[in-house]
Amino acid sequence: MEKQNKALALLKIVLLTVIAAAFLFPIAVVFINSFKYKFDISNSPFTLPLGEAFAGMENYINGITATGFPDALLRSLFVTVFSVAAILFFTSMTAWYIVRVKGLFNKIFYYLLVFSMIVPFQMVMFTMSKTANLLGLDNPVGLVIIYLGFGAGLSTFMFCGFIKSIPLSIEEAATIDGCSPLQTFFLVVLPLLKPTAITVAILDTMWIWNDYLLPYLTVGHDYKTVPIAVQYLKGGYGSVDMGAMMAVLVLSIIPVVVFYLVCQKYIIKGVAAGAVKG
Amino acid sequence: MQGKLLRKYFPVFVLPTAIVFAVIFLVPFITGTYLSFTNFTTVNDSVFVGLSNYKYVFTSPQFLYSFIFTLLFTVFSVISINVLAFALALALTGKSRGTNVFRTIFFMPNLIGGIVLGYIWQLIINGVLLKYGYSITSDPKFGFFGLLLLMNWQMIGYMMIIYIAGIQNVPTEILEAARVDGASYFTTLKKIILPSVMPSITICLFLTITNSFKLFDQNLALTSGAPAGKTQMLALDIYETFYGRMGYEGVGQAKAVVFFLVVAVISLLQLYITGKKEHEA
């Protein structure tokens, strides 16, 4: 019996290791191919970059110059960080007000925000991008404002859910002690919102960093973000430089993996918590 | 008392969010709905045409094909992702060695963006098909199963995390009692674990349904609908109608409204089911 259990446990580990290898395999193949000439990538993608096939850093140089990758990376970073910050800042304030102050407007506004969560982007992509052009929002700062508009639904919804569970007495004590509503919010309420804020930040970071269509339709090729830079390599009808493509794919994956390994604890928790609430 | 004091602060707390939300979402949503009943190339030159865009949509072979393709893809991906994710969650609940490493690896693809995922799998699938003289765009079946493979790779880890959270909520005393009573693994699974992870199952089902149904980036990067629109899912079909050629913007907007209504029905169904579950609990 004991032996059988041990054998089963070993079998499980072996099986899981094989699956894990299968999960890592595609990324490894892309990485290996980023050091091969495009001819060898297309004709023998599963061989190592040895001898004649080894392209050195050529693909990276081509990919970076063709897409302006460093700029795209910085731009993605800018848009993601400031959008998430704006969403957290403005929607946490809104959520607190909506929960604490009763009124018809607040109720309607709340339901409209929840409603926006179920509307697919295709429904508004044309009119939204025209509006963005009209209002001069077709630049990275504009993107931050647009993401606030689209991210407000989920974020306010999640903050509202959490705020409802905070006992009113804490805030009333602060008011009696002479706190203005702004002081009460920033000194008393906001620190309590931290767990929800982390969940919202994780979900929105994953969304905004990887978002392709929204920035493509609003800022296009003038201000490429990382996903736009990758898709840009495919271009119109010409053939793709597979070497440059592999290099750019690797460069796009690296920041994500670093972010993941650093914030892994929060990401896993945030995803689990976000799913339960969303 | 607090509410009254706070009321005056409406311009500070609510107005910025409300204005941005109205301009970026609400107004485009309303004008979008209106434009679906018109012909237009820009927002200003719209001419009311009644339901003719909708008539066009429901007789468009590509739209109907994309609809069926998307439905079929959704069914396959929802089942495969959830079965595999649940199996992995069962294997990775508990404290055995290496559990965390495995969880880390399985979740990772989820963080990579759809466009990047599409090109990663294009390389892999074309590499395999190369041996047989095919490429991913030579047959719609390749695109279909390619998308399925990609979607599984991306979503399994995500769903696994949610299932693990659910399984961990099963009280250990009950599991212990079942073990003492000599219940087999499958009895425990069927009678104890499955019923108590029902909320997680509901969440995962709807997450996979909506994500599969609304798939765009992966579709664009992996096949962009090739060959000849035969792997074109709904979201991509709407995009192509808008931006692929001039003069069909009204039809594109009508397709988008239909798409929205289907997604809305799925979401309301989810709300209804989760609401009912919470009442029972």
Coordinates of C-alpha atoms in Angstrom, one line a residue:
Chain A
M1 CA 0.0 0.0 0.0
E2 CA 2.7 2.5 1.1
K3 CA 4.8 1.5 -1.9
Q4 CA 1.8 1.9 -4.2
N5 CA 1.2 5.4 -2.9
K6 CA 4.8 6.4 -3.4
A7 CA 4.7 5.1 -7.0
L8 CA 1.5 7.0 -7.6
A9 CA 3.0 10.2 -6.2
L10 CA 6.0 9.8 -8.4
L11 CA 3.8 9.2 -11.4
K12 CA 1.9 12.4 -10.7
I13 CA 5.2 14.4 -10.5
V14 CA 6.4 12.9 -13.7
L15 CA 3.1 13.7 -15.5
L16 CA 3.0 17.2 -14.1
T17 CA 6.6 17.8 -15.2
V18 CA 5.8 16.6 -18.8
I19 CA 2.8 19.0 -18.9
A20 CA 4.9 21.9 -17.5
A21 CA 7.5 21.2 -20.2
A22 CA 4.7 21.3 -22.8
F23 CA 3.6 24.7 -21.3
L24 CA 7.1 26.1 -21.6
F25 CA 7.9 24.6 -24.9
P26 CA 6.3 27.3 -27.2
I27 CA 8.2 30.1 -25.4
A28 CA 11.4 28.1 -25.6
V29 CA 10.9 27.6 -29.3
V30 CA 10.3 31.3 -29.9
F31 CA 13.4 32.2 -27.8
I32 CA 15.6 29.7 -29.8
N33 CA 14.3 30.9 -33.1
S34 CA 15.0 34.5 -32.3
F35 CA 18.7 33.7 -32.8
K36 CA 18.2 32.0 -36.2
Y37 CA 18.0 33.5 -39.8
K38 CA 14.5 33.8 -41.2
F39 CA 15.1 31.1 -43.7
D40 CA 15.9 28.6 -41.0
I41 CA 13.0 29.7 -38.9
S42 CA 10.5 29.0 -41.6
N43 CA 12.1 25.8 -42.8
S44 CA 13.2 24.1 -39.6
P45 CA 11.7 25.9 -36.6
F46 CA 12.5 23.1 -34.1
T47 CA 16.3 23.0 -34.6
L48 CA 18.9 24.8 -32.5
P49 CA 20.6 28.0 -33.8
L50 CA 23.9 26.2 -34.5
G51 CA 26.6 26.9 -37.0
E52 CA 25.3 28.5 -40.2
A53 CA 21.9 29.1 -38.7
F54 CA 23.1 31.2 -35.9
A55 CA 22.1 34.8 -36.6
G56 CA 23.6 36.5 -33.5
M57 CA 21.7 39.6 -32.5
E58 CA 20.8 40.5 -36.0
N59 CA 17.1 39.8 -35.5
Y60 CA 17.0 41.9 -32.4
I61 CA 18.6 44.8 -34.2
N62 CA 16.2 44.5 -37.1
G63 CA 13.1 44.0 -34.9
I64 CA 14.0 46.9 -32.6
T65 CA 14.7 49.3 -35.5
A66 CA 11.6 48.3 -37.5
T67 CA 9.2 48.7 -34.7
G68 CA 10.8 51.4 -32.5
F69 CA 10.5 48.9 -29.7
P70 CA 12.2 50.8 -26.9
D71 CA 9.7 53.7 -27.4
A72 CA 6.8 51.3 -27.6
L73 CA 7.9 49.7 -24.3
L74 CA 8.2 53.1 -22.5
R75 CA 4.8 54.1 -24.0
S76 CA 3.1 51.0 -22.8
L77 CA 4.7 51.5 -19.4
F78 CA 3.5 55.1 -19.3
V79 CA -0.1 54.3 -20.4
T80 CA -0.4 51.3 -18.1
V81 CA 0.9 52.9 -15.0
F82 CA -1.0 56.2 -15.3
S83 CA -4.2 54.5 -16.5
V84 CA -4.2 52.1 -13.5
A85 CA -3.3 55.0 -11.1
A86 CA -6.1 57.2 -12.6
I87 CA -8.6 54.3 -12.4
L88 CA -7.7 53.5 -8.8
F89 CA -7.8 57.2 -7.7
F90 CA -11.0 58.4 -9.3
T91 CA -13.1 55.3 -9.0
S92 CA -12.3 54.6 -5.3
M93 CA -13.5 58.2 -4.6
T94 CA -16.6 57.7 -6.7
A95 CA -17.4 54.3 -5.2
W96 CA -17.2 55.7 -1.6
Y97 CA -19.5 58.6 -2.5
I98 CA -22.0 56.4 -4.3
V99 CA -22.3 54.0 -1.4
R100 CA -22.5 56.6 1.3
V101 CA -24.7 59.2 -0.3
K102 CA -28.1 57.9 -1.3
G103 CA -29.8 59.4 -4.3
L104 CA -31.4 58.7 -7.7
F105 CA -28.4 60.0 -9.7
N106 CA -26.0 57.8 -7.8
K107 CA -28.2 54.7 -8.2
I108 CA -28.5 55.3 -12.0
F109 CA -24.8 56.0 -12.4
Y110 CA -23.9 52.8 -10.5
Y111 CA -26.1 50.7 -12.7
L112 CA -24.8 52.3 -15.9
L113 CA -21.2 51.5 -14.7
V114 CA -22.2 47.9 -14.1
F115 CA -23.9 47.8 -17.5
S116 CA -20.7 49.0 -19.2
M117 CA -18.9 45.9 -17.9
I118 CA -21.0 43.6 -20.2
V119 CA -20.7 45.7 -23.3
P120 CA -18.1 44.3 -25.7
F121 CA -15.6 46.8 -27.1
Q122 CA -16.8 46.2 -30.7
M123 CA -20.1 47.9 -29.8
V124 CA -18.4 51.2 -29.2
M125 CA -15.1 51.0 -31.0
F126 CA -16.1 53.1 -34.0
T127 CA -17.9 55.9 -32.2
M128 CA -15.4 55.9 -29.4
S129 CA -12.4 56.3 -31.6
K130 CA -14.1 59.0 -33.6
T131 CA -14.9 60.8 -30.3
A132 CA -11.3 60.4 -29.3
N133 CA -10.0 62.0 -32.5
L134 CA -12.5 64.8 -32.2
L135 CA -11.5 65.7 -28.6
G136 CA -7.7 65.4 -29.3
L137 CA -7.4 62.2 -27.2
D138 CA -5.5 60.4 -29.9
N139 CA -2.2 60.4 -27.9
P140 CA -0.8 58.6 -24.9
V141 CA -2.3 61.0 -22.3
G142 CA -5.6 60.7 -24.1
L143 CA -5.3 56.9 -23.8
V144 CA -5.1 57.3 -20.0
I145 CA -8.4 59.2 -20.0
I146 CA -10.0 56.6 -22.3
Y147 CA -8.9 53.8 -20.1
L148 CA -10.4 55.6 -17.1
G149 CA -13.7 55.7 -19.0
F150 CA -13.6 52.0 -19.9
G151 CA -12.1 50.8 -16.6
A152 CA -14.5 52.7 -14.4
G153 CA -17.2 50.0 -14.5
L154 CA -15.3 47.0 -13.1
S155 CA -13.3 49.1 -10.7
T156 CA -16.2 51.1 -9.2
F157 CA -18.2 47.9 -8.9
M158 CA -15.5 46.1 -7.0
F159 CA -14.8 49.1 -4.7
C160 CA -18.5 49.5 -4.0
G161 CA -18.8 45.9 -3.0
F162 CA -16.0 46.3 -0.5
I163 CA -17.0 49.6 0.9
K164 CA -20.5 48.2 1.8
S165 CA -18.7 45.9 4.2
I166 CA -16.9 48.7 6.0
P167 CA -18.8 49.7 9.2
L168 CA -20.1 53.3 9.0
S169 CA -19.0 53.9 12.7
I170 CA -15.3 54.2 11.7
E171 CA -16.0 57.0 9.3
E172 CA -18.4 58.7 11.7
A173 CA -15.8 58.7 14.4
A174 CA -13.4 60.4 12.0
T175 CA -16.0 63.0 11.2
I176 CA -16.7 63.7 14.9
D177 CA -12.9 64.1 15.4
G178 CA -13.1 66.9 12.9
C179 CA -12.1 65.2 9.6
S180 CA -13.5 66.8 6.5
P181 CA -14.9 64.3 3.9
L182 CA -11.7 64.5 2.0
Q183 CA -9.6 63.7 5.1
T184 CA -11.9 60.9 6.1
F185 CA -11.6 59.4 2.6
F186 CA -7.9 59.6 2.2
L187 CA -6.8 59.0 5.8
V188 CA -9.4 56.5 7.0
V189 CA -11.2 54.8 4.1
L190 CA -8.5 54.6 1.4
P191 CA -6.1 52.5 3.5
L192 CA -8.9 50.0 4.1
L193 CA -9.4 49.6 0.4
K194 CA -5.9 48.2 -0.2
P195 CA -6.9 44.6 -0.9
T196 CA -9.5 45.6 -3.5
A197 CA -7.1 48.1 -4.9
I198 CA -4.5 45.4 -5.5
T199 CA -7.0 43.2 -7.2
V200 CA -8.2 46.0 -9.4
A201 CA -4.7 47.1 -10.2
I202 CA -3.7 43.5 -11.2
L203 CA -6.7 42.9 -13.4
D204 CA -6.4 46.4 -15.1
T205 CA -2.6 46.1 -15.6
M206 CA -3.1 42.7 -17.4
W207 CA -5.9 44.2 -19.5
I208 CA -4.2 47.6 -20.5
W209 CA -0.7 46.3 -21.0
N210 CA -1.9 43.6 -23.5
D211 CA -4.7 45.6 -25.1
Y212 CA -4.3 45.9 -28.8
L213 CA -7.5 47.2 -30.5
L214 CA -8.3 50.2 -28.4
P215 CA -4.9 51.9 -28.7
Y216 CA -4.6 50.8 -32.3
L217 CA -7.9 52.5 -33.2
T218 CA -7.2 55.7 -31.2
V219 CA -3.5 56.4 -31.6
G220 CA -2.7 53.9 -34.4
H221 CA 0.9 53.8 -35.6
D222 CA 1.7 57.3 -34.4
Y223 CA 2.2 56.1 -30.8
K224 CA 2.8 52.4 -31.0
T225 CA 2.4 50.4 -27.7
V226 CA 4.0 46.9 -27.4
P227 CA 1.0 44.9 -28.9
I228 CA 0.8 47.5 -31.8
A229 CA 4.5 47.2 -32.4
V230 CA 4.2 43.4 -32.7
Q231 CA 1.3 43.5 -35.1
Y232 CA 3.0 46.3 -37.0
L233 CA 5.7 43.9 -38.1
K234 CA 3.1 41.9 -40.0
G235 CA 2.4 45.1 -41.9
G236 CA 0.0 45.2 -44.9
Y237 CA 0.3 42.4 -47.5
G238 CA 4.0 41.9 -47.5
S239 CA 5.7 38.9 -46.0
V240 CA 6.7 39.0 -42.4
D241 CA 10.4 39.1 -41.3
M242 CA 10.1 36.1 -39.1
G243 CA 13.5 36.8 -37.5
A244 CA 12.5 40.3 -36.4
M245 CA 9.2 38.9 -35.3
M246 CA 10.8 36.3 -33.1
A247 CA 13.0 38.9 -31.5
V248 CA 10.2 41.3 -30.8
L249 CA 8.1 38.4 -29.4
V250 CA 10.9 37.6 -26.9
L251 CA 11.3 41.3 -26.0
S252 CA 7.5 41.5 -25.4
I253 CA 7.5 38.4 -23.2
I254 CA 10.4 39.4 -21.0
P255 CA 8.8 42.4 -19.1
V256 CA 5.6 40.3 -18.5
V257 CA 7.6 37.4 -17.1
V258 CA 9.7 39.8 -14.9
F259 CA 6.5 41.5 -13.6
Y260 CA 4.9 38.1 -13.0
L261 CA 7.9 36.7 -11.0
V262 CA 8.1 39.8 -8.9
C263 CA 4.4 40.2 -8.2
Q264 CA 3.4 36.6 -8.4
K265 CA 1.8 36.4 -4.9
Y266 CA -0.4 39.4 -5.6
I267 CA -1.3 38.3 -9.1
I268 CA -2.5 34.9 -8.1
K269 CA -4.4 36.3 -5.2
G270 CA -5.8 39.1 -7.2
V271 CA -7.0 36.8 -10.0
A272 CA -8.7 34.5 -7.5
A273 CA -10.4 37.4 -5.6
G274 CA -11.3 39.2 -8.8
A275 CA -13.0 36.1 -10.2
V276 CA -15.1 35.6 -7.0
K277 CA -16.4 39.1 -7.1
G278 CA -16.5 39.8 -10.8
Chain B
M1 CA -24.8 63.3 9.3
Q2 CA -21.9 62.1 7.3
G3 CA -24.0 61.7 4.1
K4 CA -25.1 65.4 4.3
L5 CA -21.6 66.7 4.8
L6 CA -20.4 64.5 1.9
R7 CA -23.1 65.5 -0.5
K8 CA -21.5 68.9 -1.1
Y9 CA -18.4 67.1 -2.4
F10 CA -20.1 65.6 -5.4
P11 CA -17.9 67.7 -7.9
V12 CA -14.8 66.3 -6.3
F13 CA -15.7 62.6 -5.8
V14 CA -18.0 61.8 -8.7
L15 CA -17.9 64.4 -11.4
P16 CA -14.5 63.5 -13.0
T17 CA -15.4 59.8 -13.3
A18 CA -18.9 60.7 -14.5
I19 CA -17.8 63.0 -17.2
V20 CA -15.1 60.7 -18.5
F21 CA -17.5 57.7 -18.4
A22 CA -20.2 59.7 -20.2
V23 CA -17.9 61.0 -23.0
I24 CA -15.9 57.8 -23.5
F25 CA -18.5 55.1 -23.0
L26 CA -22.1 56.4 -22.7
V27 CA -22.3 58.8 -25.6
P28 CA -20.4 56.4 -28.0
F29 CA -22.8 53.6 -26.9
I30 CA -25.9 55.6 -27.6
T31 CA -24.7 57.1 -30.9
G32 CA -23.4 53.6 -31.9
T33 CA -26.9 52.1 -31.3
Y34 CA -28.4 54.9 -33.4
L35 CA -25.9 54.6 -36.2
S36 CA -26.8 50.9 -36.6
F37 CA -30.0 52.2 -38.1
T38 CA -28.2 54.4 -40.6
N39 CA -25.8 54.4 -43.4
F40 CA -22.6 56.4 -42.7
T41 CA -18.9 56.7 -43.3
T42 CA -18.2 59.3 -40.6
V43 CA -20.5 60.1 -37.6
N44 CA -21.8 63.3 -39.2
D45 CA -23.1 62.0 -42.6
S46 CA -25.5 59.4 -41.3
V47 CA -28.8 58.7 -43.3
F48 CA -31.6 56.8 -41.5
V49 CA -32.3 53.5 -43.2
G50 CA -34.4 51.7 -40.7
L51 CA -33.7 48.0 -40.3
S52 CA -32.0 47.5 -43.6
N53 CA -28.6 47.0 -42.0
Y54 CA -30.0 44.3 -39.7
K55 CA -31.6 42.6 -42.7
Y56 CA -28.2 42.6 -44.4
V57 CA -26.6 41.2 -41.3
F58 CA -28.9 38.3 -41.0
T59 CA -28.6 37.3 -44.6
S60 CA -24.8 37.8 -44.7
P61 CA -23.2 34.4 -45.3
Q62 CA -19.9 35.5 -43.6
F63 CA -21.7 36.7 -40.5
L64 CA -23.7 33.5 -40.1
Y65 CA -20.7 31.4 -40.8
S66 CA -18.7 33.4 -38.2
F67 CA -21.5 33.1 -35.7
I68 CA -21.5 29.3 -36.0
F69 CA -17.7 29.1 -36.1
T70 CA -17.6 31.2 -32.9
L71 CA -20.3 29.1 -31.2
L72 CA -18.6 25.8 -32.1
F73 CA -15.2 27.2 -30.9
T74 CA -16.8 28.4 -27.6
V75 CA -18.3 25.0 -26.9
F76 CA -15.0 23.1 -27.6
S77 CA -12.9 25.6 -25.7
V78 CA -15.2 25.9 -22.6
I79 CA -15.3 22.1 -22.2
S80 CA -11.6 21.4 -22.8
I81 CA -10.3 24.3 -20.7
N82 CA -12.5 23.6 -17.7
V83 CA -11.9 19.8 -17.7
L84 CA -8.2 20.2 -17.9
A85 CA -8.0 23.1 -15.5
F86 CA -10.1 21.2 -12.9
A87 CA -7.9 18.1 -13.3
L88 CA -4.7 20.2 -12.7
A89 CA -6.4 22.0 -9.8
L90 CA -7.1 18.6 -8.2
A91 CA -3.5 17.5 -8.7
L92 CA -2.1 20.8 -7.4
T93 CA -4.2 21.3 -4.2
G94 CA -2.4 20.5 -1.1
K95 CA 1.1 20.9 0.1
S96 CA 3.1 18.4 -1.9
R97 CA 6.6 19.3 -3.1
G98 CA 6.9 21.5 -6.2
T99 CA 3.2 22.5 -6.2
N100 CA 4.0 26.2 -6.4
V101 CA 6.5 25.8 -9.2
F102 CA 3.8 24.0 -11.3
R103 CA 1.2 26.6 -10.5
T104 CA 3.6 29.4 -11.5
I105 CA 4.3 27.7 -14.9
F106 CA 0.7 26.9 -15.7
F107 CA -0.5 30.4 -15.0
M108 CA 2.2 32.2 -16.9
P109 CA 0.8 32.1 -20.4
N110 CA -2.3 34.0 -19.2
L111 CA -0.3 37.2 -18.7
I112 CA 1.0 37.2 -22.3
G113 CA -1.1 39.4 -24.6
G114 CA -3.3 37.9 -27.3
I115 CA -1.4 39.3 -30.3
V116 CA 1.9 37.8 -29.0
L117 CA 0.2 34.5 -28.2
G118 CA -1.1 34.4 -31.7
Y119 CA 2.3 34.7 -33.3
I120 CA 3.9 32.2 -30.9
W121 CA 1.4 29.5 -31.8
Q122 CA 1.6 30.4 -35.5
L123 CA 5.3 29.5 -35.4
I124 CA 4.6 26.2 -33.5
I125 CA 1.7 25.1 -35.6
N126 CA 3.3 26.0 -38.9
G127 CA 6.4 24.2 -37.8
V128 CA 4.5 21.0 -37.1
L129 CA 2.4 21.2 -40.3
L130 CA 5.5 22.0 -42.4
K131 CA 6.4 18.3 -42.2
Y132 CA 3.2 17.4 -44.0
G133 CA 3.4 20.2 -46.5
Y134 CA 0.7 22.3 -45.0
S135 CA 0.5 25.7 -43.2
I136 CA -2.1 26.9 -40.7
T137 CA -4.0 28.8 -43.4
S138 CA -4.3 25.9 -45.8
D139 CA -7.4 24.4 -44.1
P140 CA -9.9 26.0 -41.7
K141 CA -9.6 23.0 -39.5
F142 CA -6.0 23.9 -38.7
G143 CA -7.0 27.4 -37.7
F144 CA -9.9 26.1 -35.5
F145 CA -7.8 23.6 -33.6
G146 CA -4.9 26.1 -33.5
L147 CA -7.2 28.6 -31.8
L148 CA -8.4 25.9 -29.5
L149 CA -4.9 24.9 -28.5
L150 CA -3.9 28.5 -28.0
M151 CA -6.9 29.3 -25.9
N152 CA -6.3 26.2 -23.7
W153 CA -2.7 27.2 -23.2
Q154 CA -3.7 30.7 -22.2
M155 CA -6.8 30.0 -20.0
I156 CA -6.1 26.7 -18.3
G157 CA -3.8 28.3 -15.7
Y158 CA -6.3 31.1 -14.9
M159 CA -9.2 28.7 -14.4
M160 CA -6.9 26.3 -12.4
I161 CA -6.2 29.1 -9.9
I162 CA -9.9 29.7 -9.4
Y163 CA -10.6 26.0 -9.0
I164 CA -7.8 25.7 -6.5
A165 CA -9.3 28.5 -4.4
G166 CA -12.6 26.7 -4.5
I167 CA -11.2 23.3 -3.6
Q168 CA -9.3 24.8 -0.7
N169 CA -12.6 26.0 0.8
V170 CA -13.8 22.4 1.2
P171 CA -13.6 21.8 5.0
T172 CA -10.8 19.4 5.8
E173 CA -12.9 17.7 8.6
I174 CA -15.4 16.5 6.0
L175 CA -12.6 15.1 3.8
E176 CA -11.0 13.5 6.8
A177 CA -14.4 12.0 7.8
A178 CA -14.9 10.6 4.3
R179 CA -11.4 9.1 4.4
V180 CA -12.1 7.4 7.8
D181 CA -15.4 6.1 6.4
G182 CA -13.4 4.5 3.6
A183 CA -14.9 6.5 0.8
S184 CA -13.0 6.0 -2.5
Y185 CA -11.3 9.0 -4.2
F186 CA -14.0 9.2 -6.8
T187 CA -16.8 9.1 -4.3
T188 CA -15.2 11.9 -2.4
L189 CA -14.7 13.8 -5.6
K190 CA -18.3 13.3 -6.7
K191 CA -20.1 13.7 -3.3
I192 CA -18.0 16.3 -1.5
I193 CA -15.6 18.2 -3.7
L194 CA -17.7 18.8 -6.8
P195 CA -20.8 20.1 -4.9
S196 CA -18.8 22.5 -2.9
V197 CA -16.9 24.0 -5.9
M198 CA -20.1 24.7 -7.8
P199 CA -19.6 28.5 -7.4
S200 CA -16.1 28.2 -8.9
I201 CA -17.5 26.1 -11.7
T202 CA -20.1 28.7 -12.5
I203 CA -17.5 31.5 -12.5
C204 CA -15.1 29.6 -14.7
L205 CA -17.8 28.6 -17.2
F206 CA -18.9 32.1 -17.7
L207 CA -15.3 33.5 -17.9
T208 CA -14.4 30.9 -20.5
I209 CA -17.7 31.4 -22.4
T210 CA -17.3 35.2 -22.7
N211 CA -13.6 35.1 -23.3
S212 CA -14.0 32.5 -26.1
F213 CA -17.0 34.2 -27.6
K214 CA -15.4 37.7 -27.7
L215 CA -11.9 36.4 -28.9
F216 CA -10.3 38.9 -31.2
D217 CA -6.5 39.5 -30.8
Q218 CA -5.6 35.8 -30.9
N219 CA -7.8 35.3 -34.0
L220 CA -6.2 38.3 -35.7
A221 CA -2.6 37.3 -35.1
L222 CA -3.0 33.5 -35.6
T223 CA -4.9 33.3 -38.9
S224 CA -6.6 36.8 -39.4
G225 CA -9.5 34.7 -40.7
A226 CA -7.6 32.9 -43.4
P227 CA -8.3 31.0 -45.6
A228 CA -11.0 33.3 -47.1
G229 CA -12.7 34.2 -43.8
K230 CA -13.2 30.5 -42.9
T231 CA -11.6 31.0 -39.5
Q232 CA -13.0 34.5 -38.9
M233 CA -14.7 34.8 -35.5
L234 CA -17.5 37.3 -34.8
A235 CA -15.4 40.0 -33.3
L236 CA -13.0 39.9 -36.3
D237 CA -15.9 39.8 -38.7
I238 CA -17.2 43.0 -37.2
Y239 CA -13.8 44.6 -37.4
E240 CA -13.4 43.6 -41.0
T241 CA -16.8 45.0 -41.9
F242 CA -16.0 48.4 -40.4
Y243 CA -12.4 48.8 -41.6
G244 CA -11.9 46.2 -44.3
R245 CA -13.8 48.1 -47.0
M246 CA -15.6 51.4 -47.3
G247 CA -19.4 51.8 -47.2
Y248 CA -20.3 49.0 -44.8
E249 CA -20.0 51.0 -41.5
G250 CA -23.7 50.8 -40.8
V251 CA -23.7 47.1 -41.3
G252 CA -20.7 46.8 -39.0
Q253 CA -22.4 48.7 -36.3
A254 CA -25.6 46.6 -36.7
K255 CA -23.4 43.4 -36.4
A256 CA -21.9 45.0 -33.2
V257 CA -25.3 45.5 -31.7
V258 CA -26.3 41.9 -32.4
F259 CA -23.0 40.8 -30.9
F260 CA -23.6 43.0 -27.8
L261 CA -27.1 41.6 -27.3
V262 CA -25.8 38.0 -27.4
V263 CA -23.0 38.8 -24.9
A264 CA -25.5 40.7 -22.7
V265 CA -27.8 37.6 -22.6
I266 CA -24.9 35.4 -21.6
S267 CA -24.0 37.9 -18.8
L268 CA -27.5 38.3 -17.5
L269 CA -27.8 34.5 -17.4
Q270 CA -24.7 34.4 -15.3
L271 CA -26.0 37.1 -13.0
Y272 CA -29.3 35.2 -12.6
I273 CA -27.6 31.9 -11.9
T274 CA -25.0 33.2 -9.4
G275 CA -27.7 35.3 -7.7
K276 CA -29.9 32.1 -7.3
K277 CA -26.9 30.2 -6.0
E278 CA -26.2 32.8 -3.4
H279 CA -29.8 32.7 -2.2
E280 CA -29.7 29.0 -1.8
A281 CA -26.5 29.2 0.2

